[in-house]
Amino acid sequence: MTTCHNDPVSARVAVVGTGYVGLTTAAALAHLGHDVVGIDIDAAKVERLRRGELPILEAGLDELVAEGVAAGRLRFTTDGIGTVGDRRFVFLCVPTPQGADGAADLSYIQEAARTLGPHLASDTVVVNKSTVPVGSARVVAAELRRDDVSVVSNPEFLREGSAVHDFLKPDRVVIGSDDRAAALDTAELYSSLNAPIMITDPASAETIKYASNAFLATKLSFINAVAAVCEAVGADVADVVTGMGYDTRIGREFLRPGPGWGGSCFPKDTLAMVRIAADAGYDFGLLKGVVEVNDQQFDRVVDKIRRGVAGPLEGATVALWGLTFKARTDDLRDSPALEVAERLSKAGAKVVAYDPTVEPGRSDPSLESVQVTATALEAVTGADVLAVMTEWDQFRWVDLGEVAEAMSGATVIDGRNLLNPTDVRAAGLRYDGIGRS
């Protein structure tokens, strides 16, 4: 392991794909002083980026993109073939969606390598930044068909909502390659960051990414299970977490109960880890249990809502505050709120929801079972029960007296333990949190 604190050395970089990972990577590397070209096959998206219009909500990213473009260190193009020839590093940040069997689909990354391979300069370093299964470095190398080009695994550890911070102030930078020189050259890209840089083999680097996300998902499922125990025995999970967190072996991070975990990474990566293990001959029963507990948590929230309705869900109106899988992002992928909404809808409930990043009428297949409103108060009007599903701070400041007057029912299911129970009860509403006595 090496820790770098040197002045940055400017490099010529291409980033293939401008999604969450690709756009953050391109903008952050430009911020570090590198000459970066972002490549995407979506011409309309590239035009928007050139105008400074970002396709995603990510704190600080718009400023970082604007800075890079203004400084001449960042530009965007659809011409990958004509661009990569003079680039020392080519980052692959394309999607690796999950198949029906839990395995990652590598077709996008294979196509990118196959298409760009003949046009790379000698000694180019191709960097896998996408989350890929163990062995993908060899797959990319095979598709490139270039003995004079090196492949490096450099997994991302970016959290949506704080991706810029995570890139520029990382806990670690992991680089895996069988080519030591290529790994060291890649490490130089991050030389100005005050962070440990770990150089290892490709298989270890790829496993680190999956193992990290699987462990975080395990902590979340564990604390949700503990919350269920707390409710059964009359304990308060908030105090339990505080007491556990003082133990430095455990820590406080990712011990916050909620309606279940979701997003673009955890569901995909945990199932992929189970599949990777199975393909290698190991039955990862522990991680299967983590996934099962998470599915049970969705049912537990639905059961809380059913009890709050004090009758059948069929014909009831349920208000949801929050639809994105977490606050400070507009990402709806594998959102716990939408998982709960779908289960409520199948039970015959009418689901009305408000989220500060989701406009009424937004075209998205995942919103088919939800009526989206323009305000938090509009969502609760006539509702039999209110469920807080995403931890947006603005929900803390909604006038609970107005909420009580607008609702037909009187129960608040706080799926994020966001609200103050005393304030909720003072407004004449019943409070039911996760693991709270």
XYZ file of C-alpha atoms in Angstrom:
437
model
C 0.000 0.000 0.000
C 1.265 3.449 -0.934
C 0.147 6.872 0.250
C 0.625 9.692 -2.250
C 0.886 13.364 -1.347
C 2.760 14.630 -4.407
C 1.863 17.442 -6.766
C -0.452 16.211 -9.544
C 1.007 15.211 -12.888
C -1.313 16.152 -15.751
C -2.430 13.208 -17.879
C -4.590 12.820 -20.965
C -7.699 10.856 -19.972
C -10.812 9.588 -21.729
C -13.859 8.525 -19.707
C -16.279 6.246 -21.571
C -19.781 6.695 -20.187
C -21.200 9.780 -18.444
C -23.564 8.304 -15.878
C -23.154 8.774 -12.121
C -19.706 7.181 -12.032
C -18.427 8.385 -15.398
C -19.481 12.002 -15.072
C -18.166 12.280 -11.518
C -14.897 10.612 -12.540
C -14.436 12.901 -15.547
C -15.214 16.097 -13.653
C -13.120 15.157 -10.616
C -10.077 14.126 -12.665
C -10.304 17.437 -14.533
C -10.462 19.180 -11.162
C -7.239 17.398 -10.224
C -5.569 18.981 -13.245
C -5.905 16.289 -15.912
C -7.014 16.797 -19.518
C -10.266 14.824 -19.705
C -12.712 13.945 -22.476
C -16.063 12.428 -21.520
C -17.437 10.065 -24.170
C -21.045 8.983 -24.545
C -23.061 7.481 -27.402
C -26.111 9.587 -26.441
C -25.758 12.690 -28.633
C -28.548 14.594 -26.881
C -26.938 13.956 -23.507
C -23.557 15.160 -24.775
C -25.144 18.369 -26.085
C -26.765 19.005 -22.693
C -23.455 18.454 -20.935
C -21.758 20.902 -23.283
C -24.364 23.475 -22.253
C -23.695 22.716 -18.600
C -26.976 20.846 -18.093
C -26.463 17.761 -15.937
C -28.710 14.705 -16.366
C -28.443 13.800 -12.676
C -28.768 15.492 -9.282
C -25.474 15.242 -7.427
C -24.254 17.774 -4.884
C -21.395 19.910 -6.201
C -21.119 18.113 -9.530
C -22.555 20.938 -11.626
C -19.944 23.331 -10.252
C -17.169 20.820 -10.884
C -18.268 20.264 -14.488
C -18.553 24.012 -15.108
C -15.087 24.556 -13.641
C -13.515 21.906 -15.843
C -15.192 23.143 -19.017
C -14.280 26.777 -18.306
C -10.651 25.830 -17.654
C -10.466 23.833 -20.892
C -9.648 20.622 -19.023
C -13.016 18.936 -19.627
C -15.024 18.409 -22.788
C -17.600 15.938 -24.058
C -17.965 14.055 -27.329
C -19.740 11.162 -29.024
C -16.627 10.374 -31.094
C -14.947 7.702 -29.017
C -12.990 6.203 -31.888
C -11.571 9.560 -32.908
C -10.764 10.553 -29.324
C -9.038 7.643 -27.603
C -6.003 7.549 -29.898
C -4.167 10.302 -28.047
C -5.290 9.370 -24.538
C -2.891 7.750 -22.057
C -5.734 6.450 -19.875
C -9.173 5.248 -20.981
C -11.675 4.729 -18.144
C -14.590 2.374 -18.811
C -17.611 3.632 -16.843
C -20.425 1.901 -18.697
C -23.419 0.106 -17.141
C -23.134 -3.477 -15.898
C -26.820 -4.280 -15.270
C -27.911 -7.304 -13.316
C -29.325 -10.257 -15.201
C -32.256 -12.380 -14.055
C -29.844 -14.882 -12.486
C -28.029 -12.214 -10.461
C -24.971 -12.161 -12.707
C -23.661 -8.858 -14.035
C -24.200 -8.202 -17.740
C -20.810 -7.362 -19.241
C -22.052 -6.771 -22.782
C -21.667 -2.986 -22.601
C -18.135 -3.093 -21.293
C -17.194 -5.816 -23.779
C -18.617 -3.805 -26.662
C -16.722 -0.689 -25.556
C -13.440 -2.604 -25.357
C -14.046 -4.332 -28.677
C -14.949 -1.070 -30.438
C -12.178 1.104 -29.037
C -9.404 -1.494 -28.869
C -8.065 -1.071 -32.436
C -7.853 2.705 -32.020
C -5.853 2.875 -28.799
C -2.285 4.085 -28.806
C 0.466 1.727 -27.729
C 0.966 1.666 -23.928
C -2.552 2.948 -23.243
C -3.899 1.961 -19.839
C -7.546 0.844 -19.928
C -9.128 1.312 -16.510
C -12.198 -0.664 -15.415
C -14.141 1.787 -13.237
C -17.485 0.038 -13.671
C -18.466 -2.478 -10.991
C -17.522 -5.765 -12.605
C -17.318 -9.426 -11.503
C -14.061 -11.077 -10.584
C -12.178 -11.924 -13.736
C -13.454 -8.961 -15.768
C -9.975 -7.517 -16.268
C -9.140 -10.641 -18.261
C -12.427 -10.346 -20.182
C -11.642 -6.763 -21.184
C -8.079 -7.676 -22.143
C -9.418 -10.434 -24.380
C -11.833 -8.038 -26.091
C -9.119 -5.432 -26.636
C -6.867 -7.943 -28.411
C -3.855 -5.747 -27.788
C -0.639 -7.053 -26.223
C 0.677 -3.491 -25.991
C -2.248 -2.205 -23.885
C -2.630 -2.766 -20.135
C -5.848 -3.288 -18.171
C -6.275 -1.973 -14.627
C -9.142 -2.467 -12.189
C -9.943 0.720 -10.248
C -13.310 0.205 -8.506
C -15.375 3.190 -7.440
C -16.651 3.723 -3.905
C -18.969 6.651 -4.590
C -22.159 7.225 -2.636
C -24.957 8.917 -4.527
C -25.562 12.326 -3.008
C -21.927 12.693 -1.912
C -20.059 11.315 -4.931
C -17.903 14.424 -5.436
C -16.811 14.389 -1.804
C -16.118 10.656 -1.939
C -13.959 10.998 -5.055
C -11.903 13.934 -3.824
C -11.653 12.770 -0.203
C -11.677 8.972 -0.490
C -11.101 6.496 2.309
C -8.838 4.632 -0.108
C -8.025 4.202 -3.775
C -7.839 0.585 -4.933
C -5.900 -0.363 -8.061
C -5.542 -3.896 -9.349
C -3.358 -5.027 -12.236
C -0.953 -7.742 -13.267
C 1.133 -4.952 -14.823
C 2.901 -3.234 -11.948
C 4.025 -0.291 -14.070
C 0.490 0.357 -15.327
C -0.823 0.214 -11.765
C 1.754 2.741 -10.580
C 0.988 5.026 -13.513
C -2.721 4.877 -12.655
C -1.894 5.668 -9.032
C -0.225 8.878 -10.223
C -3.619 10.161 -11.367
C -4.595 10.351 -7.707
C -1.244 11.591 -6.401
C -2.643 14.889 -5.123
C -5.218 13.188 -2.910
C -4.425 12.671 0.738
C -5.521 9.045 0.699
C -4.012 5.569 0.965
C -3.531 3.926 -2.424
C -3.679 0.156 -2.430
C -2.122 -1.725 -5.322
C -3.085 -5.373 -5.676
C -4.030 -7.962 -8.279
C -7.175 -7.542 -10.436
C -9.191 -10.302 -8.744
C -8.586 -8.814 -5.297
C -9.490 -5.302 -6.458
C -12.721 -6.538 -8.013
C -13.595 -8.538 -4.900
C -12.925 -5.550 -2.607
C -15.701 -3.608 -4.319
C -18.323 -6.346 -3.986
C -17.246 -7.327 -0.479
C -17.457 -3.703 0.703
C -21.008 -3.194 -0.542
C -22.079 -6.615 0.692
C -20.744 -5.837 4.167
C -22.526 -2.468 4.292
C -25.770 -4.140 3.219
C -25.187 -6.701 5.965
C -24.912 -3.949 8.585
C -28.160 -2.383 7.369
C -30.061 -5.678 7.423
C -28.596 -6.467 10.834
C -29.764 -3.214 12.415
C -33.216 -3.573 10.839
C -33.441 -7.032 12.388
C -32.295 -5.595 15.723
C -34.992 -2.915 15.376
C -37.591 -5.676 15.084
C -36.245 -7.193 18.299
C -36.370 -3.777 19.982
C -40.038 -3.413 19.126
C -40.737 -6.889 20.510
C -38.976 -6.340 23.844
C -39.747 -2.642 24.355
C -36.248 -1.298 23.720
C -35.378 1.842 21.742
C -33.147 1.135 18.742
C -31.761 4.681 18.860
C -30.237 4.010 22.279
C -29.122 0.544 21.221
C -27.282 1.980 18.217
C -25.649 4.653 20.375
C -24.459 2.043 22.843
C -23.135 -0.190 20.082
C -21.476 2.690 18.282
C -19.196 3.531 21.194
C -17.463 0.215 20.525
C -14.704 1.121 18.057
C -14.814 -2.399 16.646
C -18.386 -1.742 15.510
C -18.713 1.996 14.899
C -21.847 4.003 14.136
C -21.796 4.020 10.346
C -24.587 2.124 8.547
C -26.356 1.271 11.792
C -29.413 3.366 11.033
C -32.656 1.416 10.698
C -35.013 2.168 7.844
C -37.590 0.753 5.450
C -35.002 -1.475 3.776
C -32.002 -0.768 1.574
C -32.019 -0.193 -2.157
C -30.441 1.980 -4.838
C -28.396 1.192 -7.903
C -25.587 -0.651 -6.071
C -26.532 -2.676 -3.000
C -29.276 -4.896 -4.506
C -27.229 -5.562 -7.632
C -23.912 -6.082 -5.877
C -25.169 -8.346 -3.087
C -26.875 -10.676 -5.561
C -23.807 -10.562 -7.800
C -21.609 -11.504 -4.836
C -23.877 -14.480 -4.110
C -23.625 -15.498 -7.764
C -19.841 -15.034 -7.890
C -19.490 -17.237 -4.817
C -21.821 -19.884 -6.249
C -19.899 -19.964 -9.522
C -16.753 -20.558 -7.485
C -18.381 -23.402 -5.537
C -19.238 -21.555 -2.298
C -22.767 -21.215 -0.926
C -22.815 -17.702 0.576
C -25.676 -18.429 2.970
C -24.924 -15.432 5.175
C -25.387 -12.971 2.329
C -28.524 -14.756 1.144
C -29.892 -14.125 4.635
C -29.014 -10.430 4.351
C -31.087 -10.178 1.170
C -33.963 -12.115 2.762
C -34.013 -9.857 5.832
C -34.198 -6.835 3.547
C -37.195 -8.255 1.717
C -38.836 -8.954 5.074
C -38.268 -5.317 6.059
C -40.433 -4.123 3.171
C -43.204 -6.404 4.447
C -42.760 -5.102 7.992
C -43.259 -1.521 6.803
C -46.359 -2.543 4.850
C -47.685 -4.273 7.982
C -47.103 -1.098 10.001
C -49.060 0.872 7.419
C -51.856 -1.722 7.472
C -52.121 -1.396 11.259
C -52.080 2.388 10.908
C -55.044 2.233 8.539
C -56.861 0.181 11.200
C -58.590 -1.814 8.531
C -57.986 -3.404 5.139
C -55.558 -1.724 2.777
C -58.010 -2.139 -0.079
C -59.624 1.243 -0.656
C -57.353 3.042 1.833
C -55.291 6.107 0.882
C -51.649 5.979 1.915
C -49.421 9.063 1.722
C -45.692 8.595 1.219
C -43.132 11.298 1.909
C -40.129 10.512 -0.257
C -39.707 8.322 -3.322
C -35.972 8.325 -4.085
C -33.921 5.552 -2.520
C -32.102 8.111 -0.368
C -32.057 11.868 0.180
C -29.950 14.280 -1.897
C -30.431 12.305 -5.110
C -33.184 12.009 -7.712
C -32.468 8.314 -8.313
C -35.498 6.020 -8.120
C -33.679 2.798 -8.988
C -34.571 -0.015 -6.557
C -36.029 2.506 -4.128
C -37.456 1.011 -0.910
C -40.246 3.591 -1.117
C -41.311 2.310 -4.519
C -41.028 -1.318 -3.385
C -43.404 -0.544 -0.522
C -45.661 1.480 -2.833
C -45.960 -1.449 -5.230
C -46.911 -3.828 -2.420
C -49.496 -1.365 -1.134
C -50.947 -0.916 -4.609
C -51.215 -4.677 -5.107
C -53.141 -4.830 -1.814
C -55.646 -2.337 -3.237
C -54.448 0.865 -1.580
C -54.283 4.228 -3.304
C -50.729 5.577 -2.957
C -50.165 9.336 -3.068
C -46.634 10.623 -2.695
C -44.438 13.696 -2.588
C -40.704 13.914 -3.214
C -38.793 17.184 -3.727
C -37.031 15.784 -6.810
C -39.986 14.079 -8.492
C -42.350 16.347 -10.409
C -45.997 15.393 -10.893
C -46.445 13.764 -14.273
C -42.869 12.513 -14.445
C -42.655 9.724 -16.999
C -41.155 6.702 -15.282
C -42.453 3.106 -15.314
C -41.589 2.736 -11.628
C -44.146 5.431 -10.749
C -47.129 3.683 -12.316
C -48.587 2.728 -8.939
C -48.066 6.186 -7.397
C -49.890 9.499 -7.731
C -47.235 12.218 -7.343
C -48.189 15.585 -5.839
C -46.498 18.985 -5.848
C -46.292 19.463 -2.055
C -45.985 17.417 1.116
C -49.309 18.733 2.434
C -51.096 17.899 -0.798
C -49.898 14.310 -0.468
C -51.416 13.857 3.005
C -54.760 15.477 2.218
C -57.419 12.850 2.868
C -54.832 10.172 3.650
C -55.618 7.396 6.113
C -51.951 7.074 7.074
C -48.657 8.853 6.340
C -45.374 6.968 5.865
C -42.014 8.773 5.789
C -39.895 6.819 3.329
C -36.916 9.039 2.418
C -34.876 11.094 4.874
C -35.293 14.515 3.235
C -34.582 17.191 5.876
C -37.480 19.353 4.711
C -39.930 16.805 6.091
C -38.744 17.712 9.596
C -40.118 21.226 9.207
C -43.574 20.562 7.780
C -46.279 21.931 10.118
C -47.574 18.778 11.803
C -50.709 20.585 12.939
C -51.591 21.204 9.290
C -50.771 17.583 8.529
C -53.192 16.401 11.247
C -55.946 18.652 9.906
C -55.418 17.500 6.305
C -55.374 13.751 7.029
C -58.433 11.567 7.358
C -56.542 9.198 9.625
C -54.127 9.958 12.440
C -51.096 7.666 12.136
C -47.562 8.493 11.015
C -45.247 5.600 10.128
C -41.755 7.066 10.369
C -39.765 4.671 8.186
C -36.593 6.719 8.661
C -36.962 7.727 12.326
C -36.693 11.264 10.985
C -39.414 13.040 12.927
C -39.536 13.903 16.607
C -42.076 11.516 18.197
C -43.030 14.094 20.827
C -43.845 16.696 18.169
C -45.894 14.171 16.194
C -47.939 13.207 19.241
C -48.358 16.837 20.275
C -50.076 17.430 16.946
C -52.637 14.769 17.838
C -51.110 12.061 15.636
C -50.002 8.537 16.508
C -46.294 7.828 15.941
C -44.790 4.505 14.865
C -41.093 4.441 14.023
C -38.631 1.658 13.235
C -37.476 -0.059 16.419
C -38.675 2.714 18.711
C -40.538 2.002 21.919
